[in-house]
Short mmCIF file of C-alpha atoms in Angstrom, two decimals:
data_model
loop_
_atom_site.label_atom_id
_atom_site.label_comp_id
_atom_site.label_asym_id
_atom_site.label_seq_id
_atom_site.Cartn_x
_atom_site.Cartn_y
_atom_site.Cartn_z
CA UNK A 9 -21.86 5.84 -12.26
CA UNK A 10 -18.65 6.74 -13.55
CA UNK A 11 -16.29 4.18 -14.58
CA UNK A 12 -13.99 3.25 -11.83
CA UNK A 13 -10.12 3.96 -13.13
CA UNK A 14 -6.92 4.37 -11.20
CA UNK A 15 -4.93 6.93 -11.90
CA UNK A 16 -1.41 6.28 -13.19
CA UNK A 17 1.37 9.35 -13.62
CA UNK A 18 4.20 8.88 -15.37
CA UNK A 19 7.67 7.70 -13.63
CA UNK A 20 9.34 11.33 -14.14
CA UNK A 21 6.28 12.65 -11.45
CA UNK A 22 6.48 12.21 -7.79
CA UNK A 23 3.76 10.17 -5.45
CA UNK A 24 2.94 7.61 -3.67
CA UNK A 25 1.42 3.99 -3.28
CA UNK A 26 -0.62 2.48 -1.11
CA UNK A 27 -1.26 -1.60 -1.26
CA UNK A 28 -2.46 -4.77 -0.50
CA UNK A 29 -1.05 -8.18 1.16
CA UNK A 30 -1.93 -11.17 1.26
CA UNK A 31 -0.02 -15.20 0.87
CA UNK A 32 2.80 -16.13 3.13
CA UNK A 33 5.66 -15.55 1.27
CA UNK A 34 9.00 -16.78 2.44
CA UNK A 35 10.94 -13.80 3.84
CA UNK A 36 14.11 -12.22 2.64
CA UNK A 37 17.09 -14.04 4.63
CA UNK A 38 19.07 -11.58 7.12
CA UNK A 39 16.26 -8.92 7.14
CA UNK A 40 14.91 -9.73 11.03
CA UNK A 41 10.89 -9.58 11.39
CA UNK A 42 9.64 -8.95 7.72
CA UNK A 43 6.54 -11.11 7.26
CA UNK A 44 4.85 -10.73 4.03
CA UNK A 45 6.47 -9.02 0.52
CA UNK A 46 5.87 -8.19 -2.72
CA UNK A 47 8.59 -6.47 -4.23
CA UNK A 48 8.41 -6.15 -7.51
CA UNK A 49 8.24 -2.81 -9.42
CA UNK A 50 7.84 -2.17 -12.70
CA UNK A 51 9.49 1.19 -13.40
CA UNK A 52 8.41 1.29 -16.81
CA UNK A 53 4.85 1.60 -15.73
CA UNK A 54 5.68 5.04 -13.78
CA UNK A 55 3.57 5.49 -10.49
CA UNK A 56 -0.01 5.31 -9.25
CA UNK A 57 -0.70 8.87 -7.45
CA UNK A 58 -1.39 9.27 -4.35
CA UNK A 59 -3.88 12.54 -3.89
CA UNK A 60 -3.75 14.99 -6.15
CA UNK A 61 -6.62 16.62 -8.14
CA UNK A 62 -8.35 12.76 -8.14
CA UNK A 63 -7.46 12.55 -4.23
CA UNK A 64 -6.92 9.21 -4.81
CA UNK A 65 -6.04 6.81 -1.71
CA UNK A 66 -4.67 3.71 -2.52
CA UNK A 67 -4.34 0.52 -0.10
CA UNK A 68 -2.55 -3.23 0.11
CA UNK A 69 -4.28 -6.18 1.96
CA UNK A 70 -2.24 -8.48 3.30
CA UNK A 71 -2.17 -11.55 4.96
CA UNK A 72 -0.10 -11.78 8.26
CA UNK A 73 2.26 -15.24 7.99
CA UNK A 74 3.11 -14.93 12.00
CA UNK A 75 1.66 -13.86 15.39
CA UNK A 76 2.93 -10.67 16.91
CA UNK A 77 3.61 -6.82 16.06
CA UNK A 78 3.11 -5.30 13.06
CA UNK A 79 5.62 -2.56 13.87
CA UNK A 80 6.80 -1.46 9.94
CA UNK A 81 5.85 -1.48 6.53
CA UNK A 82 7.85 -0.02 3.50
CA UNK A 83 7.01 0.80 0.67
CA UNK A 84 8.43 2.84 -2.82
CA UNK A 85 6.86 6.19 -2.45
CA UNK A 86 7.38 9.69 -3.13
CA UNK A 87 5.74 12.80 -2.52
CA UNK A 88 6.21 16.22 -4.80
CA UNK A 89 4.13 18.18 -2.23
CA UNK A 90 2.35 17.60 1.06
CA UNK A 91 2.23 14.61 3.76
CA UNK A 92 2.29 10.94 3.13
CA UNK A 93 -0.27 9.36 5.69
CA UNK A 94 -0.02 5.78 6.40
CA UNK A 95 -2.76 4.15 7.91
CA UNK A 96 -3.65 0.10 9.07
CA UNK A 97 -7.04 -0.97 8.23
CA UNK A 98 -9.30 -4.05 8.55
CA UNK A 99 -10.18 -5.37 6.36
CA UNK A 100 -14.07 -6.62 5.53
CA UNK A 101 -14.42 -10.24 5.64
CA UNK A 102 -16.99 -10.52 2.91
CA UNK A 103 -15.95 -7.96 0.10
CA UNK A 104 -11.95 -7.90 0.88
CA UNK A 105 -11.71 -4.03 0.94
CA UNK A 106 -10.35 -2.10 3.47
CA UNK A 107 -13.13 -1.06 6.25
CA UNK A 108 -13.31 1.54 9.58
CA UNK A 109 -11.05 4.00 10.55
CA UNK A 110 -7.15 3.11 11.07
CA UNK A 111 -5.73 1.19 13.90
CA UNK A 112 -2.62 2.83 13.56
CA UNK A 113 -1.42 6.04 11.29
CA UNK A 114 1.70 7.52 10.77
CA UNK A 115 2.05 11.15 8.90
CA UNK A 116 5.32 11.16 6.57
CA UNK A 117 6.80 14.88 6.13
CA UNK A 118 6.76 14.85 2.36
CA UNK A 119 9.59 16.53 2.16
CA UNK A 120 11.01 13.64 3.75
CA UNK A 121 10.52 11.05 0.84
CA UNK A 122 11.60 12.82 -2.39
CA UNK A 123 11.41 11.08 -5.81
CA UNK A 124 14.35 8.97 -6.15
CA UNK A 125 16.36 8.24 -9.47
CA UNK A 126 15.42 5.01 -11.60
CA UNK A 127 15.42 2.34 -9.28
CA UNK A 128 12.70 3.85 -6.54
CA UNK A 129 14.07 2.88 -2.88
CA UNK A 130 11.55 0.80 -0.34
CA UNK A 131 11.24 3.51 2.36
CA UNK A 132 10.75 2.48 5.99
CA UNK A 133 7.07 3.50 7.67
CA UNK A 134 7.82 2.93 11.39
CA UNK A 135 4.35 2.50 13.45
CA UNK A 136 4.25 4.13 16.39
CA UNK A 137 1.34 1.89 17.65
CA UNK A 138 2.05 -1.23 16.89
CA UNK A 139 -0.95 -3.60 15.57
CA UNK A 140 -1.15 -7.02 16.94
CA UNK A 141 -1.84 -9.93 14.59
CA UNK A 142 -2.31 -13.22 14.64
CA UNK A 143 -1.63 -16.39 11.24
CA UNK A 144 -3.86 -15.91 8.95
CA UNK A 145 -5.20 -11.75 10.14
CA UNK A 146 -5.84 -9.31 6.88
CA UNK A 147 -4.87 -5.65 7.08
CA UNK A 148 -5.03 -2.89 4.86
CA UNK A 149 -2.32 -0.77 4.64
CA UNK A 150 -4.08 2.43 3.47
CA UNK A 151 -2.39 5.22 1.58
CA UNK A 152 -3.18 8.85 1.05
CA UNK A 153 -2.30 12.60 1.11
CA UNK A 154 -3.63 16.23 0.76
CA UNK A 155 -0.77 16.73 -1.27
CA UNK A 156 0.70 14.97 -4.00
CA UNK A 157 2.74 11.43 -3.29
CA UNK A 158 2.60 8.86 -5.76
CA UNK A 159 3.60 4.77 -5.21
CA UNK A 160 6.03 2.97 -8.11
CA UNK A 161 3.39 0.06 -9.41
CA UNK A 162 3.57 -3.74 -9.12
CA UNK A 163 4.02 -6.00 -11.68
CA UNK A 164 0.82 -7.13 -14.26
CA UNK A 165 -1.00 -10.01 -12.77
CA UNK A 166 -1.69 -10.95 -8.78
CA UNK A 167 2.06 -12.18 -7.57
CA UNK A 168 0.87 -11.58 -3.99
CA UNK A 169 -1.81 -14.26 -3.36
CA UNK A 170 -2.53 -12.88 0.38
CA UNK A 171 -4.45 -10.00 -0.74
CA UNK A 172 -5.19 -7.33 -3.41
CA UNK A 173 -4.61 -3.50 -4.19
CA UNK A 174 -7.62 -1.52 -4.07
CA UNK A 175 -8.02 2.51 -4.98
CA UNK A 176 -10.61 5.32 -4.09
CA UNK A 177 -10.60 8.01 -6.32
CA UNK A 178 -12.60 10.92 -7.87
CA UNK A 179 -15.14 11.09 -9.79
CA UNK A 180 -16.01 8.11 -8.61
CA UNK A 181 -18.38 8.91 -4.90
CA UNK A 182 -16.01 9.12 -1.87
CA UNK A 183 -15.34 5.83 0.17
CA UNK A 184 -16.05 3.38 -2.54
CA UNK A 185 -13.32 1.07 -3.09
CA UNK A 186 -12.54 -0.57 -6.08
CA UNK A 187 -9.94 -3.39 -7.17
CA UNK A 188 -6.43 -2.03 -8.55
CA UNK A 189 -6.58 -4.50 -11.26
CA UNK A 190 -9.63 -2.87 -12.84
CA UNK A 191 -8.36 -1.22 -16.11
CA UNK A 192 -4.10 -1.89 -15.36
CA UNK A 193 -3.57 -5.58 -14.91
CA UNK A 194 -1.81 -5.19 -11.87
CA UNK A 195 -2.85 -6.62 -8.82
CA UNK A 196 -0.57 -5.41 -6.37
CA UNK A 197 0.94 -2.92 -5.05
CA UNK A 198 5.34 -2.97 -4.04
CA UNK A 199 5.62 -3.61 -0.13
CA UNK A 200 6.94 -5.16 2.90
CA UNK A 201 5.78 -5.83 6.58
CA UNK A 202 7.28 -6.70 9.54
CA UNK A 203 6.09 -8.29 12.36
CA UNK A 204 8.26 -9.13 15.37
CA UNK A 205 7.05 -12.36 17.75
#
């Protein structure tokens, strides 16, 4: 077997992110709904790509703090070429990886969501069909493109304690996920949720 990597592009190319939740953290004040966060970005790390020549997906667990909606996420993504897609997962309960086909997906004209200067914005993902969740329910959010998108990275270590970053990527065999931190350090990926009661 080949050895599992993630692949990392430098900050000047455009892509996208996909990550992981988990942990209650306190929300920001005045921002109404957001749940769980983990906002950190390292912009001197550059970006993990989303798709490309690895198609590479890239997903976030997290760990839903209240009961109600999940009706947004956002996250600091890019694309060069091609759609962003934006998916909800479950998660498996033994292994911690995302599992199944989405509960809810939105498609993100590229186009849309062009690389940004040096300080990468946290774009909004509104779902369309909202997932309900409960304290304590994990979800993936799942990230990947035909294209080429890319997500800013997270800081090194695991600041989000609700979850973990996990990436699927060529030449490893399709649909086998493996941890984000394997090789970088860097246990999460940038994001935000929002669940409203």
């Amino acid at each position: 077997m080949t050895t599992p990597r993630i692949v990392v592009r430098s900050a000047c190319l455009i892509g996208l992110v996909a990550l992981s939740l988990g942990g209650c953290i306190p929300p920001m004040p005045g921002v109404t709904g957001l749940d769980q966060q983990q906002t950190t970005v390292d912009a001197s790390a550059g970006t993990s790509a989303i798709g490309g020549g690895s198609q590479q997906i890239l997903a976030q667990v997290v760990t839903s703090g209240r009961a109600g909606r999940l009706t947004e996420v956002r996250l600091p993504v890019a694309c060069s070429s091609g759609n962003l897609i934006v998916e909800i997962r479950y998660v498996s309960s033994t292994t911690g990886e995302p599992v199944g086909t989405a509960v809810s997906a939105e498609t993100i004209a590229g186009g849309t969501i062009p690389a940004p200067g040096t300080t990468p914005p946290f774009r909004r993902v509104q779902l369309s069909v909202p997932v309900w969740v409960g304290v304590g329910d994990r979800l993936a959010i799942v990230l990947s493109s035909a294209g080429q998108c890319a997500i800013w990275s997270g800081p090194v270590g695991d600041p989000y304690p609700g979850g973990h970053a996990w990436f699927d990527a060529r030449p490893n065999a399709p649909h086998v996920w493996v941890r984000a931190n394997v090789g970088t350090g860097r246990d999460d990926l940038p994001f935000q949720t929002f669940v409203v009661p």
